[in-house]
JSON list of C-alpha atoms and ligand atoms in Angstrom, two decimals:
[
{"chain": "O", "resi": 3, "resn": "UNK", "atom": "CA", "xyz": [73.20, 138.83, 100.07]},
{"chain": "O", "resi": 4, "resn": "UNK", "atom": "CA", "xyz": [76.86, 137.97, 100.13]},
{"chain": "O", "resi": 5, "resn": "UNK", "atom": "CA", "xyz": [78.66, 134.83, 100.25]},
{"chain": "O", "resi": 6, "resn": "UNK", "atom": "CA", "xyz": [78.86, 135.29, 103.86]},
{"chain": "O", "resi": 7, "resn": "UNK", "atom": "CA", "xyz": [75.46, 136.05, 105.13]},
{"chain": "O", "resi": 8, "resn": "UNK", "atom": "CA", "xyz": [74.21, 133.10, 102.62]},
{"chain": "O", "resi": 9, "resn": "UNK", "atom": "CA", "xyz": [77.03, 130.80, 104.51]},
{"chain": "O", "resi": 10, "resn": "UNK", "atom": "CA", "xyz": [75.33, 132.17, 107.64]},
{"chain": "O", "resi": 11, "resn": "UNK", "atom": "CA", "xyz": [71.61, 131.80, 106.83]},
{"chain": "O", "resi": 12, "resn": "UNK", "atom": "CA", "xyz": [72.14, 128.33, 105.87]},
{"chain": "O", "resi": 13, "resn": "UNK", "atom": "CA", "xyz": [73.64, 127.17, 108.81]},
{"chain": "O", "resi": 14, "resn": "UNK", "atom": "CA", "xyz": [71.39, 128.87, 111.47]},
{"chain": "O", "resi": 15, "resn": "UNK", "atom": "CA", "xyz": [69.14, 126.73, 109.84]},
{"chain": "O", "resi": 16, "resn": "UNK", "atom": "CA", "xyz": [70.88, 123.43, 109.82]},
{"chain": "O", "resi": 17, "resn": "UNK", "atom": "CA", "xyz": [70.15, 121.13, 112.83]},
{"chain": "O", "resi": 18, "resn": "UNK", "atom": "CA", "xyz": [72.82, 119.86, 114.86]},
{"chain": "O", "resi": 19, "resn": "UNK", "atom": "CA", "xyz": [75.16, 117.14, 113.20]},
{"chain": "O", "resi": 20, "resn": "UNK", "atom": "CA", "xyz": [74.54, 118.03, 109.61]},
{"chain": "O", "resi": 21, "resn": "UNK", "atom": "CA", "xyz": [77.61, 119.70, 107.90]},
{"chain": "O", "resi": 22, "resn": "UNK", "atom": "CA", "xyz": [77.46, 122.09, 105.08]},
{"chain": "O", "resi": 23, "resn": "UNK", "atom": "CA", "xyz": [79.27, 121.51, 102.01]},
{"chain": "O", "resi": 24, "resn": "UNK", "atom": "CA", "xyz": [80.39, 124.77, 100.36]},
{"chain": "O", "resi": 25, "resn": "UNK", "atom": "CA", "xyz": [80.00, 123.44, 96.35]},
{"chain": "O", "resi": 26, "resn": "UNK", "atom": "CA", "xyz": [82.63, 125.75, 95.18]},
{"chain": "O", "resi": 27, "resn": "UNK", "atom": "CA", "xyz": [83.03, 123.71, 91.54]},
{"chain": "O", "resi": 28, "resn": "UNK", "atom": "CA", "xyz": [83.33, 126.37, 88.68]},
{"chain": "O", "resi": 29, "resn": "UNK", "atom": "CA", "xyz": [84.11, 129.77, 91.44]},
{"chain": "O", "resi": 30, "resn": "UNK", "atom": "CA", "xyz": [87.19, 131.00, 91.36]},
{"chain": "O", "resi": 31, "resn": "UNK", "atom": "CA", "xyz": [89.82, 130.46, 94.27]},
{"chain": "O", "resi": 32, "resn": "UNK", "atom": "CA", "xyz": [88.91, 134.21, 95.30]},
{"chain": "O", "resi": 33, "resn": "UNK", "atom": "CA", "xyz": [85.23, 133.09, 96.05]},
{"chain": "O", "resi": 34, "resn": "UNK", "atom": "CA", "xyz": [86.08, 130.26, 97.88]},
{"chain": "O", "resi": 35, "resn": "UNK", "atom": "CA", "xyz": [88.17, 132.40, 100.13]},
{"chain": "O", "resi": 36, "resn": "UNK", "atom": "CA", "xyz": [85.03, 134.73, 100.80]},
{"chain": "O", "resi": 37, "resn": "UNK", "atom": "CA", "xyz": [83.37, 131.20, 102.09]},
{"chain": "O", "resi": 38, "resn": "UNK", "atom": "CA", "xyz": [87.05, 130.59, 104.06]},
{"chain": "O", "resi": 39, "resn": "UNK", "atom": "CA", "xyz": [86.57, 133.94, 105.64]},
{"chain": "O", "resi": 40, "resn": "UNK", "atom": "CA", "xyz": [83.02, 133.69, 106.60]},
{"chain": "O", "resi": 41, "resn": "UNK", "atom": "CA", "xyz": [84.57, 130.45, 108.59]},
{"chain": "O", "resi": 42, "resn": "UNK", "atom": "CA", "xyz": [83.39, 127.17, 106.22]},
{"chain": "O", "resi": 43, "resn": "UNK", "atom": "CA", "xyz": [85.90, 124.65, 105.87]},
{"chain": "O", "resi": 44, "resn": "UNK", "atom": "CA", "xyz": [84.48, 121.88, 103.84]},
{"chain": "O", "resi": 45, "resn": "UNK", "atom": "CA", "xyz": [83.91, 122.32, 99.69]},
{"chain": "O", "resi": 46, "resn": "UNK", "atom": "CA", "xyz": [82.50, 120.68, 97.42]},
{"chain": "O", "resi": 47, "resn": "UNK", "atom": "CA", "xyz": [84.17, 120.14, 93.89]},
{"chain": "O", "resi": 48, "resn": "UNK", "atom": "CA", "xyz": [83.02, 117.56, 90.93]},
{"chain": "O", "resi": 49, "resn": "UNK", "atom": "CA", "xyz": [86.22, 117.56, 88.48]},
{"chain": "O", "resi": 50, "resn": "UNK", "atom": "CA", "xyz": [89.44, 116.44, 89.08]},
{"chain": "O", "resi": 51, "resn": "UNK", "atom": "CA", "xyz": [91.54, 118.97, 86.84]},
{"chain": "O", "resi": 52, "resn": "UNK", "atom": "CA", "xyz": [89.65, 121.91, 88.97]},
{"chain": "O", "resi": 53, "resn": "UNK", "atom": "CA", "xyz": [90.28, 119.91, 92.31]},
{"chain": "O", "resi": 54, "resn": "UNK", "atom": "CA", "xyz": [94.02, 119.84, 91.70]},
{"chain": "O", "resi": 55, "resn": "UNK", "atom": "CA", "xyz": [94.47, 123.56, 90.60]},
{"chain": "O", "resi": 56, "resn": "UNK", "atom": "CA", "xyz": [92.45, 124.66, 93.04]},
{"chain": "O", "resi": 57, "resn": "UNK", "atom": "CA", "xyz": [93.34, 123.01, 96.57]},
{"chain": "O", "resi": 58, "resn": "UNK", "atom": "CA", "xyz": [97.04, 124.09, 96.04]},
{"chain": "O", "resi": 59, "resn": "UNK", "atom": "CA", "xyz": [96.39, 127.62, 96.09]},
{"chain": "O", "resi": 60, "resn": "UNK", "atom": "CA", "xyz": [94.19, 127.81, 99.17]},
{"chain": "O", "resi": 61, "resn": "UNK", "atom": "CA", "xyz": [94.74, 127.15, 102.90]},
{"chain": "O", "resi": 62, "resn": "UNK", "atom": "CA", "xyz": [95.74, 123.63, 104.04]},
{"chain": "O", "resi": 63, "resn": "UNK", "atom": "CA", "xyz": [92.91, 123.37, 106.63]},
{"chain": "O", "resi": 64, "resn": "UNK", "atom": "CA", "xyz": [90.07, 122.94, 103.68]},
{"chain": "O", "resi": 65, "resn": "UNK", "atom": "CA", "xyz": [88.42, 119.85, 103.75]},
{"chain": "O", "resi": 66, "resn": "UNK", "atom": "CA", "xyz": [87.93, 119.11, 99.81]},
{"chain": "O", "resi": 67, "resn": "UNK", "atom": "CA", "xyz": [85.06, 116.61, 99.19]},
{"chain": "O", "resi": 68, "resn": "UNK", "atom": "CA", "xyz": [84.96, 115.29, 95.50]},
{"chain": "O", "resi": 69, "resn": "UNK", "atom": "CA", "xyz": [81.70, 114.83, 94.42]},
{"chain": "O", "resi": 70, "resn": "UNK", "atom": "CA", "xyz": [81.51, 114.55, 91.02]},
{"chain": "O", "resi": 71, "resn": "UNK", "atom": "CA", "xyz": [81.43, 111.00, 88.45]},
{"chain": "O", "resi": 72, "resn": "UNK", "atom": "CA", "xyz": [85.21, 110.17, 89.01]},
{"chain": "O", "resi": 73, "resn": "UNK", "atom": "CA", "xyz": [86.93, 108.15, 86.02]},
{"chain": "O", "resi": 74, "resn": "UNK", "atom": "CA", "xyz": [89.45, 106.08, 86.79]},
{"chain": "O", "resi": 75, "resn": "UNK", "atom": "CA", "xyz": [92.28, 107.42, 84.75]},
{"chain": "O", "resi": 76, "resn": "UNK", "atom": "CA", "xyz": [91.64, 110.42, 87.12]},
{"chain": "O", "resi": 77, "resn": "UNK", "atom": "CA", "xyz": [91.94, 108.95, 90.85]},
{"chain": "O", "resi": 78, "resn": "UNK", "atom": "CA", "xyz": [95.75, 109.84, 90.50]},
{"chain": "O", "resi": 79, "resn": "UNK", "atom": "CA", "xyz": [94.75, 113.41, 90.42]},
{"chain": "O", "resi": 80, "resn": "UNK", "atom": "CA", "xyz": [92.36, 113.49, 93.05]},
{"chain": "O", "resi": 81, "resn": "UNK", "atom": "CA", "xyz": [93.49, 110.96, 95.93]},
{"chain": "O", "resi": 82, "resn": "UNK", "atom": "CA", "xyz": [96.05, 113.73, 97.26]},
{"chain": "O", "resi": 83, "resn": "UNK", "atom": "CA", "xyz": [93.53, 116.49, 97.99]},
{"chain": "O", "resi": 84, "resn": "UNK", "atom": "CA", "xyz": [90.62, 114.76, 98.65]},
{"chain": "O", "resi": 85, "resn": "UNK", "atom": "CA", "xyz": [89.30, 114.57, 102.35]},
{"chain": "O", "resi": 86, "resn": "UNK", "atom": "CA", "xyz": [86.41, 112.56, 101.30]},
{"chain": "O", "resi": 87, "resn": "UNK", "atom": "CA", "xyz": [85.44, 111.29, 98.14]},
{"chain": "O", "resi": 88, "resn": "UNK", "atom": "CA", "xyz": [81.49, 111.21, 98.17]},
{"chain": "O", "resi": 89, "resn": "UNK", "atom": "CA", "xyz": [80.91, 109.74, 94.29]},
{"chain": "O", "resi": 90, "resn": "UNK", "atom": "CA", "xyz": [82.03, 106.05, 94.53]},
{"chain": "O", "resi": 91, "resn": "UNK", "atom": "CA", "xyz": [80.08, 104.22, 92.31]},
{"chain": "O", "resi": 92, "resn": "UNK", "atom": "CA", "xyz": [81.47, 101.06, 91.49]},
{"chain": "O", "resi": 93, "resn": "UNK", "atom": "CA", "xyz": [83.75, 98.32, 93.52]},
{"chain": "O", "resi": 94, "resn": "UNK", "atom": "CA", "xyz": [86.33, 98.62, 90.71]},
{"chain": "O", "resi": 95, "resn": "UNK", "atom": "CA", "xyz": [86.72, 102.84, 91.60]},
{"chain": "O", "resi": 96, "resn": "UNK", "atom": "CA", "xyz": [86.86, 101.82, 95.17]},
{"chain": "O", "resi": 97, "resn": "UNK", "atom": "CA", "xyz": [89.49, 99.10, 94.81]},
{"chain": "O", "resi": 98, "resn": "UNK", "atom": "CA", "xyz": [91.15, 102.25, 92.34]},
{"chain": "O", "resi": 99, "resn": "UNK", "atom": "CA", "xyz": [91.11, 104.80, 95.33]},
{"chain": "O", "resi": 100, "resn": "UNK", "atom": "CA", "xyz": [92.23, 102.10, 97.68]},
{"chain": "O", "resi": 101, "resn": "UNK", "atom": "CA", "xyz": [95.13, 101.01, 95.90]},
{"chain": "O", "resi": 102, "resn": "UNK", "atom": "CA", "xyz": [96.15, 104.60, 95.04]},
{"chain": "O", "resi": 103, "resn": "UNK", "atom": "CA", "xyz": [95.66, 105.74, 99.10]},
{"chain": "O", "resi": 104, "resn": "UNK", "atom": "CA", "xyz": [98.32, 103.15, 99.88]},
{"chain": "O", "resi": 105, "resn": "UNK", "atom": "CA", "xyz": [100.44, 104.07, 97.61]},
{"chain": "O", "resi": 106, "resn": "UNK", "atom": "CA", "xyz": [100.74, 107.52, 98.65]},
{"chain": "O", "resi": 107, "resn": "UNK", "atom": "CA", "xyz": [100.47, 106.02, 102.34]},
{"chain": "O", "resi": 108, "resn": "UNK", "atom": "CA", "xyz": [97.10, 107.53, 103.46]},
{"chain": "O", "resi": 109, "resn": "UNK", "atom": "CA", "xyz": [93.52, 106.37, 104.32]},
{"chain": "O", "resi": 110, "resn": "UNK", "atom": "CA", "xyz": [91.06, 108.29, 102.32]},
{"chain": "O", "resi": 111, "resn": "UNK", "atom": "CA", "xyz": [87.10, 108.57, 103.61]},
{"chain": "O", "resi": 112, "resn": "UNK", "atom": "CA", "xyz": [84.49, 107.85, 101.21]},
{"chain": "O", "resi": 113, "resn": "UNK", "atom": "CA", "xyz": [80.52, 107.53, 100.56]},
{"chain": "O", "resi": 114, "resn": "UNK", "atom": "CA", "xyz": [78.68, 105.34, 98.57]},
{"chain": "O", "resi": 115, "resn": "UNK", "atom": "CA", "xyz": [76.62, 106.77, 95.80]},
{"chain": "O", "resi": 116, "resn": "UNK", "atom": "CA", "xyz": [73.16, 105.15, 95.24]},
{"chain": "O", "resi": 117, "resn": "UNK", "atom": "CA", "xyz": [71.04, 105.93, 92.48]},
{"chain": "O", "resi": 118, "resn": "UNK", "atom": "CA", "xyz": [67.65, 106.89, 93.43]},
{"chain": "O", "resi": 119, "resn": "UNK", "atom": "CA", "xyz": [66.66, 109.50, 90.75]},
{"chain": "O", "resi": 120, "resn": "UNK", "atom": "CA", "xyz": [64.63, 108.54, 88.51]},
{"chain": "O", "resi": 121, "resn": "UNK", "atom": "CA", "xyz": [67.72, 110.45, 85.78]},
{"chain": "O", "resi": 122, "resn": "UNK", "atom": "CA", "xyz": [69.65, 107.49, 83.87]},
{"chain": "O", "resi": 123, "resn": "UNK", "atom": "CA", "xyz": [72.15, 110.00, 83.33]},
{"chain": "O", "resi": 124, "resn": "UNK", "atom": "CA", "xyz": [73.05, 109.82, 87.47]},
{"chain": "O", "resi": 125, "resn": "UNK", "atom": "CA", "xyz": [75.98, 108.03, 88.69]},
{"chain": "O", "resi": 126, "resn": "UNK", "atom": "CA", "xyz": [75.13, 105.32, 91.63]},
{"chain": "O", "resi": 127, "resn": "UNK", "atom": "CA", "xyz": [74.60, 102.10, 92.68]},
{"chain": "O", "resi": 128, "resn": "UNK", "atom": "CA", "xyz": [71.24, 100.70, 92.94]},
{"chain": "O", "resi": 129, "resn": "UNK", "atom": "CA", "xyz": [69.99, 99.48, 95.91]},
{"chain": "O", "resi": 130, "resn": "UNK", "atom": "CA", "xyz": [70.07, 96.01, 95.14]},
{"chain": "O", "resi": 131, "resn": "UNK", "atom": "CA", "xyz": [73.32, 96.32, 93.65]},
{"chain": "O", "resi": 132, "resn": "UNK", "atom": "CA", "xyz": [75.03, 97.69, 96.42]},
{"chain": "O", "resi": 133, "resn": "UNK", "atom": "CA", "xyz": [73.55, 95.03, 98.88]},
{"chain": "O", "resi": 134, "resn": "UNK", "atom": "CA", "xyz": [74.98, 92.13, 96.59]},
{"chain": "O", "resi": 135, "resn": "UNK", "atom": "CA", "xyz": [78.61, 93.76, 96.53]},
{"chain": "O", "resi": 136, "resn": "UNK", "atom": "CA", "xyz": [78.49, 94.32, 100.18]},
{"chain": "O", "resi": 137, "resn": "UNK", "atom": "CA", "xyz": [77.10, 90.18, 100.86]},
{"chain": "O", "resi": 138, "resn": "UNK", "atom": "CA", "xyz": [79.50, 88.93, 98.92]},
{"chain": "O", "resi": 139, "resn": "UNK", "atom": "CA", "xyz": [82.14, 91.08, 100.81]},
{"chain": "O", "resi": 140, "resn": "UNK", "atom": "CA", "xyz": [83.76, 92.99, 97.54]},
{"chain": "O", "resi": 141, "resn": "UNK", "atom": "CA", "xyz": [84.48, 96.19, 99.66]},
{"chain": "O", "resi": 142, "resn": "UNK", "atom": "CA", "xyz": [86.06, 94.50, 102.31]},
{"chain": "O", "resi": 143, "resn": "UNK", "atom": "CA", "xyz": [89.59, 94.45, 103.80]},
{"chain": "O", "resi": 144, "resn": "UNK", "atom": "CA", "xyz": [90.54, 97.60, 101.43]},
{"chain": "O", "resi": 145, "resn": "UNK", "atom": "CA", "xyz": [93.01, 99.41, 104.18]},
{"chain": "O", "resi": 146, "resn": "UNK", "atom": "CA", "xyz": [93.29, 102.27, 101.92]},
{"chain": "O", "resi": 147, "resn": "UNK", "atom": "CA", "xyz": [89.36, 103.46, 102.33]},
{"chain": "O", "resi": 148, "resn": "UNK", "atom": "CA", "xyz": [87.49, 104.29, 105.19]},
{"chain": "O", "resi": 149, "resn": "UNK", "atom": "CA", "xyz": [83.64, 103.64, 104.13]},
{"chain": "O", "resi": 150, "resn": "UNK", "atom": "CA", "xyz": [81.69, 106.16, 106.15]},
{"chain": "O", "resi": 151, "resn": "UNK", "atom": "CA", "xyz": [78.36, 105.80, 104.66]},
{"chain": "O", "resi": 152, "resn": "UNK", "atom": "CA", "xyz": [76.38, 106.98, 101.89]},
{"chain": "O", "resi": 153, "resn": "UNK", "atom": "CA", "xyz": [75.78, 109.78, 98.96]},
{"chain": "O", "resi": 154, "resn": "UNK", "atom": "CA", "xyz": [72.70, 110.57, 96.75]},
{"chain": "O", "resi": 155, "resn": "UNK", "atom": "CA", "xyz": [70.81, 113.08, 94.38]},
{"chain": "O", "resi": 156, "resn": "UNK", "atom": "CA", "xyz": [67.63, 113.40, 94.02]},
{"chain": "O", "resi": 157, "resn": "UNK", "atom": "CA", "xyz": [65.37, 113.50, 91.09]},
{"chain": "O", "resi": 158, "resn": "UNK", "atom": "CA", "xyz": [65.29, 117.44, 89.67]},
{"chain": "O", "resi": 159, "resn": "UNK", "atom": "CA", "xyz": [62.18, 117.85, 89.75]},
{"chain": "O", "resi": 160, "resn": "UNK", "atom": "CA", "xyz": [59.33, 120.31, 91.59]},
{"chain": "O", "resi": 161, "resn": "UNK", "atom": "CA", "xyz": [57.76, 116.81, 92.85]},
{"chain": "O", "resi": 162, "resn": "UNK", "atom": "CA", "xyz": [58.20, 117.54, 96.54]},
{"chain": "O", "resi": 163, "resn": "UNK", "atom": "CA", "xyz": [56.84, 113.89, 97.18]},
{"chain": "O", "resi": 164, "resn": "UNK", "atom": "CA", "xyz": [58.94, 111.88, 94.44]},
{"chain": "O", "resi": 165, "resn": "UNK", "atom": "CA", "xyz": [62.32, 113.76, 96.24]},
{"chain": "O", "resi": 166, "resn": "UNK", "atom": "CA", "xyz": [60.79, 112.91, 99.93]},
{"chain": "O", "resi": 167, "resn": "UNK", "atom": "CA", "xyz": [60.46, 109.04, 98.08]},
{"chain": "O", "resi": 168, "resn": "UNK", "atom": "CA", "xyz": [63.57, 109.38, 97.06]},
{"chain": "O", "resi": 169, "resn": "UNK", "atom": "CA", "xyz": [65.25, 110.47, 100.47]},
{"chain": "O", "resi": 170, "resn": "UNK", "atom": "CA", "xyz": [63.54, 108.12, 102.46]},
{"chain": "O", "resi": 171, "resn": "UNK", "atom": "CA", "xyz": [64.98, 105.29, 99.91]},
{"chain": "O", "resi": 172, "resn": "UNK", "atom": "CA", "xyz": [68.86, 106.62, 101.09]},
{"chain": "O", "resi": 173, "resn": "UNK", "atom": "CA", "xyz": [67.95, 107.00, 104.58]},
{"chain": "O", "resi": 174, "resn": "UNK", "atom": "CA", "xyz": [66.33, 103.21, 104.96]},
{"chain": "O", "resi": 175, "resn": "UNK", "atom": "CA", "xyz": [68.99, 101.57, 102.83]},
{"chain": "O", "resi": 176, "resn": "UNK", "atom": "CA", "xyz": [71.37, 103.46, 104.78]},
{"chain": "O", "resi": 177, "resn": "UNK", "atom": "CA", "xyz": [69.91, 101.80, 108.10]},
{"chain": "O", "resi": 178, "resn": "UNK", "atom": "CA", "xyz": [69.48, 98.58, 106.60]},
{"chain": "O", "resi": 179, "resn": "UNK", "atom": "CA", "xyz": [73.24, 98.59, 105.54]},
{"chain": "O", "resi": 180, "resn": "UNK", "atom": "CA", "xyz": [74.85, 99.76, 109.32]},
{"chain": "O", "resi": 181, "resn": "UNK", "atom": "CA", "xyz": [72.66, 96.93, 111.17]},
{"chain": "O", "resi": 182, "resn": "UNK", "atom": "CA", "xyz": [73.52, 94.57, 108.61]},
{"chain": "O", "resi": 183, "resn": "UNK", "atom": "CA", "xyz": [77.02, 95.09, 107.84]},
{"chain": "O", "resi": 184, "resn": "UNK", "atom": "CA", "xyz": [78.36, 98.42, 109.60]},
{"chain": "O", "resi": 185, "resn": "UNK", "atom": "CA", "xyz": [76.99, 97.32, 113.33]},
{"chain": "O", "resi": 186, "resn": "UNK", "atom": "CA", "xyz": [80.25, 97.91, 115.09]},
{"chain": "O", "resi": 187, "resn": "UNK", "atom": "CA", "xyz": [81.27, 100.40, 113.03]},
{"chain": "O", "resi": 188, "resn": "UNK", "atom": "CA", "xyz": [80.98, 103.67, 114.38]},
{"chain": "O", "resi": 189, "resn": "UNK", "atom": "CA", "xyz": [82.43, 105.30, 111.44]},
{"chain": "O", "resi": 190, "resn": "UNK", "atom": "CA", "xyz": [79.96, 104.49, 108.98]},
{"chain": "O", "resi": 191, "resn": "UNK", "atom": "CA", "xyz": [78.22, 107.53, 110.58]},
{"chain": "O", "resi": 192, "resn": "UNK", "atom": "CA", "xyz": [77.07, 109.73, 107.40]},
{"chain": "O", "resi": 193, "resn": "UNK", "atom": "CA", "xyz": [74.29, 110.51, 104.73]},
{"chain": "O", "resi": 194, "resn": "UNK", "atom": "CA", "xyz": [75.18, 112.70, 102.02]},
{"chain": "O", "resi": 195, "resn": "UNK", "atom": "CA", "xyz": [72.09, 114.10, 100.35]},
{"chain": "O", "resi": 196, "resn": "UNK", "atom": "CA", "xyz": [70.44, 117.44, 99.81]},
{"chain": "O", "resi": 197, "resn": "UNK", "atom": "CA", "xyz": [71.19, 120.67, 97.39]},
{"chain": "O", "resi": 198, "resn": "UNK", "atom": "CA", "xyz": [70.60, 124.16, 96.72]},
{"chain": "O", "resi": 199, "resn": "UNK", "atom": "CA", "xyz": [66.73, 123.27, 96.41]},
{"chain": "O", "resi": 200, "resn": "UNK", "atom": "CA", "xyz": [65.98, 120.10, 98.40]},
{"chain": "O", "resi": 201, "resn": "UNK", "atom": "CA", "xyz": [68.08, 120.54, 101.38]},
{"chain": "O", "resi": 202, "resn": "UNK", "atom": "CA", "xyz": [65.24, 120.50, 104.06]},
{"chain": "O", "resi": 203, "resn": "UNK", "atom": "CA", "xyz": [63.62, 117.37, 102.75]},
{"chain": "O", "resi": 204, "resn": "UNK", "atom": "CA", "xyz": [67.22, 115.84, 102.73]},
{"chain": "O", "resi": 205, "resn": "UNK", "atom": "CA", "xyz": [67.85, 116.48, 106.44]},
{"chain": "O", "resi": 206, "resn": "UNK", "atom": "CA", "xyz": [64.15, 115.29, 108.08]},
{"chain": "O", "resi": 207, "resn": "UNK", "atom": "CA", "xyz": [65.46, 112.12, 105.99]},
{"chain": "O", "resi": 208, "resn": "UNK", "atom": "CA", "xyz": [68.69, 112.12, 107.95]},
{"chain": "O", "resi": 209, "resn": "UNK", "atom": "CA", "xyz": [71.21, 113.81, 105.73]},
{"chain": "O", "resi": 210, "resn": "UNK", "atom": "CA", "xyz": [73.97, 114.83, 107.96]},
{"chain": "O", "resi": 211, "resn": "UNK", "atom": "CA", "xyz": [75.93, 116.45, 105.05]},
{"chain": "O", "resi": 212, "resn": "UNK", "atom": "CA", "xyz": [74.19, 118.67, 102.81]},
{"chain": "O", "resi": 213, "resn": "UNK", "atom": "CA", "xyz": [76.02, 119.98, 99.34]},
{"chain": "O", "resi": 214, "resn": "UNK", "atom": "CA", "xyz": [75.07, 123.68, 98.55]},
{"chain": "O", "resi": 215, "resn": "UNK", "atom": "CA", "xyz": [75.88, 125.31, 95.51]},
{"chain": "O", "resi": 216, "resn": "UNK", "atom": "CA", "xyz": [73.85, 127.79, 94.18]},
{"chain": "O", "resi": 217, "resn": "UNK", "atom": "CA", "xyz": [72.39, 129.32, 97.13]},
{"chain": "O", "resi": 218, "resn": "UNK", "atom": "CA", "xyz": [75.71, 130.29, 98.61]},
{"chain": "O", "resi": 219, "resn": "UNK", "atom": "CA", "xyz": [77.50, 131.03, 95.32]},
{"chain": "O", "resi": 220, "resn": "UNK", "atom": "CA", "xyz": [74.57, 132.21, 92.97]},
{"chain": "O", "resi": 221, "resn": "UNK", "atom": "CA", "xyz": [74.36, 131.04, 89.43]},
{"chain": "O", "resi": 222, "resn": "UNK", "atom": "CA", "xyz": [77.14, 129.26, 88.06]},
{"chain": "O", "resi": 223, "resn": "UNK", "atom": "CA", "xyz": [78.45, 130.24, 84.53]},
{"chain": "O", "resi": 224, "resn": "UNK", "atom": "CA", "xyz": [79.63, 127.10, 82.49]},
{"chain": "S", "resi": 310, "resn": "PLP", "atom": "C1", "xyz": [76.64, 120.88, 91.76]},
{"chain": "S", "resi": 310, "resn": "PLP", "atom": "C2", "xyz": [76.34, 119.84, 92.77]},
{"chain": "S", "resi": 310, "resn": "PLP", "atom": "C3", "xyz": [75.70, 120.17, 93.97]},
{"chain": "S", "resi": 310, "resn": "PLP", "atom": "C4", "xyz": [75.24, 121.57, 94.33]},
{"chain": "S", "resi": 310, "resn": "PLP", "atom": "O1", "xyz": [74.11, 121.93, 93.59]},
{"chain": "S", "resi": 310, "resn": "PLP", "atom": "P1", "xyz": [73.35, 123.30, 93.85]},
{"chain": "S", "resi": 310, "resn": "PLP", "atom": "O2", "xyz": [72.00, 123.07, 93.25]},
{"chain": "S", "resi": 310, "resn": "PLP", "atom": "O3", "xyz": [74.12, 124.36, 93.15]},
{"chain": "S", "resi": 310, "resn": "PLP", "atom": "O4", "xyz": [73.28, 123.52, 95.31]},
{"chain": "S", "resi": 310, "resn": "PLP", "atom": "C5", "xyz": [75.49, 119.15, 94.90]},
{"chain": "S", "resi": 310, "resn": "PLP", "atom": "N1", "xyz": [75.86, 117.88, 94.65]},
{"chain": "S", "resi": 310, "resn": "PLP", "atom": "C6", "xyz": [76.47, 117.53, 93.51]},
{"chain": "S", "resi": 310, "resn": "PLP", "atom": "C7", "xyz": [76.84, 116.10, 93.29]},
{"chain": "S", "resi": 310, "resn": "PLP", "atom": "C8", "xyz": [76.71, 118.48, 92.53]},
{"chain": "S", "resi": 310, "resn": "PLP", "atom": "O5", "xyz": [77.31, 118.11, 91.38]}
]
């Protein structure tokens, strides 16, 4: 199967409302241009130096979503060619990518990244975590960001049940959050959750943006 009819399968099968991410991170810009051509819009990139090389050699109309662990020496780098930065996992990188949006005069979208796996090694808030930031009103009245809702992995793991726990964690702190501080706000509109292997799972829980690597790409070599 090529890039294309992989592109293709996947999306037959998506519902309405759920975008797919194209996770290009580690394919060359000539692979991402077999995505382009097949007609997908939106990748999917975890490191800044790659983000930066990469956007500037391939057409404007790519919507670049940065989903890897951002540090905050590298925000510079990846504010400019960002559409949507999915990985934001602390109030100090959001008040970062806020204060770097303004400078360069734009308003950046981002997710929220809770940590539901039961992996240390994953980036996130936890649940609780989160809720206490948002009470006590740290993410507020940053013009620079546009929160639009939330991001999360998964355990990896063949435990169909432990990722369905998982997912259902995102998708009812993700409710819980809109009524309780997002009510009004029809922007905080989106659930990033679901890969390669646990995309289906992902969307019954509500994902409406689903990050594929693998199964579009094949095998990355590191
Ligand atoms: C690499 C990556 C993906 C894609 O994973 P695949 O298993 O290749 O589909 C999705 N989300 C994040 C955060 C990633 O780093």
């Amino acid at each position: 199967m090529s890039v294309k009819d992989n592109i293709l399968a996947i999306k037959r099968q998506l519902p309405k409302g759920v975008e797919l991410v194209a996770v290009s991170k580690f394919h060359p810009a000539v692979v991402v241009m077999q995505a382009y051509d097949a007609g997908q819009r939106i990748f999917g990139e975890n490191r800044a130096q790659e983000l930066a090389s990469k956007a500037p050699q391939l057409p404007s109309d790519i919507r670049w979503h940065f989903i890897g662990h951002l540090q905050t020496n590298k925000v510079r780098q990846v504010v400019p060619h960002a559409a949507m930065i999915e990985s934001v996992d602390s109030v100090r990188l959001l008040q970062l990518i806020n204060k770097e949006a303004l400078r360069i005069g734009r308003v950046i979208d981002v997710l929220l990244q809770l940590h539901v796996a039961q992996e240390e090694a994953k980036s996130g808030f936890a649940v609780e975590e989160l809720l206490t930031a948002l009470t006590l009103g740290e993410m507020n009245g940053l013009e620079g960001v546009r929160i639009r809702g939330l991001m999360a992995m998964a355990s990896l793991t063949d435990d169909q049940a432990q990722i369905d726990r998982e997912f259902s964690i995102v998708e009812n702190t993700f409710n819980a959050v809109k009524e309780e501080f997002y009510p009004e706000d029809r922007f905080f509109d989106q659930i990033s959750m679901g890969m390669s292997d646990d995309w289906p799972i992902a969307v019954k829980h509500g994902s409406t943006l689903v990050r594929i690597g693998t199964a579009i790409f094949g095998e990355r070599e590191y």
